[in-house]
Coordinates of C-alpha atoms in Angstrom, one line a residue:
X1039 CA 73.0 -87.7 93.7
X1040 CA 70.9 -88.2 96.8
X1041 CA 68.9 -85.8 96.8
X1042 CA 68.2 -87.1 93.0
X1043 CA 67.4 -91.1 94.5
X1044 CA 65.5 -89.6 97.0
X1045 CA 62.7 -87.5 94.7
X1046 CA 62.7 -90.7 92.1
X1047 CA 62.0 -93.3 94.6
X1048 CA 59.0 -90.3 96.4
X1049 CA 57.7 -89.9 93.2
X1050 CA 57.4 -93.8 92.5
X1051 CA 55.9 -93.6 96.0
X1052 CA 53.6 -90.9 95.6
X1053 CA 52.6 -92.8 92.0
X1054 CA 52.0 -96.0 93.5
X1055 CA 49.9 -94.7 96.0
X1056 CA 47.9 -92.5 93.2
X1057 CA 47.2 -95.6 91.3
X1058 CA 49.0 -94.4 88.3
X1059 CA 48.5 -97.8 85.9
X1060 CA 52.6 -97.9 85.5
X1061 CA 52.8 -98.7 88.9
X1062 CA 49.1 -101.1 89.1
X1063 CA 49.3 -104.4 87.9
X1064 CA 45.7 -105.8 86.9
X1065 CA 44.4 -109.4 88.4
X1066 CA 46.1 -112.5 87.3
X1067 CA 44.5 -115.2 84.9
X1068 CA 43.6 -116.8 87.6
X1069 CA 41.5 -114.3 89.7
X1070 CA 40.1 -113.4 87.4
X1071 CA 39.0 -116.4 86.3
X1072 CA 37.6 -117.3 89.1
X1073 CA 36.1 -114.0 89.7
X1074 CA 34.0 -114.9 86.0
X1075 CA 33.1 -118.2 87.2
X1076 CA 32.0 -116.7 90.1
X1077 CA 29.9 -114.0 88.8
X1078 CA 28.4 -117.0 86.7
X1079 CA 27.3 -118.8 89.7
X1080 CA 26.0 -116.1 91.1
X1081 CA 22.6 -116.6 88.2
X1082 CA 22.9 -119.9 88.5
X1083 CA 21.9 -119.9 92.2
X1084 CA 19.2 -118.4 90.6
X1085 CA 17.4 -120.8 88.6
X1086 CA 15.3 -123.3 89.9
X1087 CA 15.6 -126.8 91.5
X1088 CA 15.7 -129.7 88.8
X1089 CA 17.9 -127.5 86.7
X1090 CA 20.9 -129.2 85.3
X1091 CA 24.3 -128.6 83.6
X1092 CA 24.3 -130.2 81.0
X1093 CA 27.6 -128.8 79.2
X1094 CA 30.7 -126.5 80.3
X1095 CA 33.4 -125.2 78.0
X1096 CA 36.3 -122.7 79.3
X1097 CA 38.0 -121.1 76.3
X1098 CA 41.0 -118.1 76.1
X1099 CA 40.3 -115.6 73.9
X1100 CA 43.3 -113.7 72.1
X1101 CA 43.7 -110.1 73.0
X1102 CA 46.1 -107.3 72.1
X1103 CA 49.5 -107.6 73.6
X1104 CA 49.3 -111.3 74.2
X1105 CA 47.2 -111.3 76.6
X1106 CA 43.9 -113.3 76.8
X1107 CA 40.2 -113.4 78.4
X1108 CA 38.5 -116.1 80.0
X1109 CA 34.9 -117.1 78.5
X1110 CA 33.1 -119.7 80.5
X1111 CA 30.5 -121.5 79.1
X1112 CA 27.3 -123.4 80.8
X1113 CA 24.4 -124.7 79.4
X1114 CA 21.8 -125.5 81.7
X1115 CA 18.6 -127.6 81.2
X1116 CA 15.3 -125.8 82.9
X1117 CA 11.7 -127.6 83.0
X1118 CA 9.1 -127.4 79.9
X1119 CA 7.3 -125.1 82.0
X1120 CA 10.0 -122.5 83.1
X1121 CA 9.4 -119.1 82.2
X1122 CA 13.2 -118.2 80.7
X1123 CA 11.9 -114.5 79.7
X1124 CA 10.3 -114.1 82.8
X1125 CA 13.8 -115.7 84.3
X1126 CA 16.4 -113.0 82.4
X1127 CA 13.7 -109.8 83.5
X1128 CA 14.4 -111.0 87.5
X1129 CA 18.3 -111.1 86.6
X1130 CA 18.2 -108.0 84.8
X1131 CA 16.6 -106.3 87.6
X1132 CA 19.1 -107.9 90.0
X1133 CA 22.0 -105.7 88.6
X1134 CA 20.2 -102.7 87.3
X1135 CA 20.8 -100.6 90.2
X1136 CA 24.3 -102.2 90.9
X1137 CA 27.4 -99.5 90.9
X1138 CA 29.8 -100.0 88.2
X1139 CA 27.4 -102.7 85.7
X1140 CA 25.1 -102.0 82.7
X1141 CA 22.5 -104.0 81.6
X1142 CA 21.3 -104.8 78.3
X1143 CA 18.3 -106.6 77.3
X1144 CA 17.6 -108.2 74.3
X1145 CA 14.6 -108.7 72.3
X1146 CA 13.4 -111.0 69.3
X1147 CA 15.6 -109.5 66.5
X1148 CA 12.5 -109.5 64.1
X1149 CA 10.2 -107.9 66.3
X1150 CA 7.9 -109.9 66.9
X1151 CA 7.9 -110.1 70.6
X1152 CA 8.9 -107.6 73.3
X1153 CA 9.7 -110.0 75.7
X1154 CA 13.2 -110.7 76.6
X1155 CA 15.7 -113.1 74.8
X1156 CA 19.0 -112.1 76.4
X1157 CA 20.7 -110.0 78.6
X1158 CA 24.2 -108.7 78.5
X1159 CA 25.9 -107.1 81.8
X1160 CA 29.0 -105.0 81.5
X1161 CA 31.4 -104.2 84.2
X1162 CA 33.6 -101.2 84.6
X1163 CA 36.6 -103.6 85.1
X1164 CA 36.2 -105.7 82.3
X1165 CA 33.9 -108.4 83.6
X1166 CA 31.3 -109.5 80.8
X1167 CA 28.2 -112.2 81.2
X1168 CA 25.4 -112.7 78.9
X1169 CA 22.4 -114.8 79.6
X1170 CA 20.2 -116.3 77.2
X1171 CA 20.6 -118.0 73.5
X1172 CA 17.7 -120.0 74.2
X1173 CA 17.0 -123.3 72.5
X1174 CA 14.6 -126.6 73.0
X1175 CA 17.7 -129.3 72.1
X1176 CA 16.1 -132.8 71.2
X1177 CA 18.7 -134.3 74.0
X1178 CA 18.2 -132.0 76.6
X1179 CA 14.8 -130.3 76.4
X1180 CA 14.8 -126.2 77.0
X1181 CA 18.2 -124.8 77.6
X1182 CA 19.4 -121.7 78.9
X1183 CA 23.2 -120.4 77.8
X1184 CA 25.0 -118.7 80.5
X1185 CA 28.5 -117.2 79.3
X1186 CA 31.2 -115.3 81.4
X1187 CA 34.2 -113.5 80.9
X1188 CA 36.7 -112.1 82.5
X1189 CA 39.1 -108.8 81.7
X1190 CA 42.2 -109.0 78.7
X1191 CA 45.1 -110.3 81.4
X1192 CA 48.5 -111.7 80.6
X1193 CA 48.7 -115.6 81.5

């Protein structure tokens, strides 16, 4: 009976160690929440002085097995004269070469530009953001959407 304790609780060991996902929990709503919110700062830092957010919305989506995603939100107002295309190509280019993300531009759906509308970036752990949706909004002048989300995790 031992001997039968001591192989169960090595093989939980040796599983554990091995990263087998009964043994892995993933990160809790809360990291990775923040670790979204962070990722979403991270482009904001990018755009340029005088821009301002002008809305924020955090929302849950629903996913298999109760468990849920975190989508933040921002819309940001930029200057008449920024170049948003210009703006997405830069952030593109700042995770093209990074391990474990894809990037995906976007361009005008009807073809009639080249130039870039939106870009999507995919993690290997779950992590989503997509930049873009552009509009000129009566209230706030151009605006850029900025949207991040984090893995399916139980709450």
């Amino acid at each position: 009976m031992r001997r039968a304790v001591s192989t169960l609780l090595a093989i939980c060991l040796v599983g554990s160690l091995a990263g087998c996902g009964a043994f892995q929990r993933g990160p809790s709503y809360e990291s990775a929440k923040e670790a979204a919110i962070s990722l979403r700062h991270e482009f904001e830092a990018t755009l340029p002085d005088g821009a301002s957010t002008v809305s924020e919305d955090e929302i849950d989506i629903a996913c298999n097995g109760g468990a849920v995603e975190f989508n933040g939100i921002v819309t940001v107002s930029v200057a008449e004269d920024f170049d948003r295309n210009a703006w997405l190509d830069e952030a593109a280019a700042m995770y093209a070469d990074r391990a474990a993300w894809r990037v995906e531009k976007k361009v005008a759906a009807d073809n009639s530009s080249d130039a870039t509308t939106a870009v999507s970036f995919f993690s290997e752990n779950g992590y989503y953001m997509r930049l873009g949706e552009f509009a000129t909004t009566p209230e706030w002048g151009p605006v850029i959407v900025i949207s991040a989300s984090g893995p399916c995790v139980r709450r």
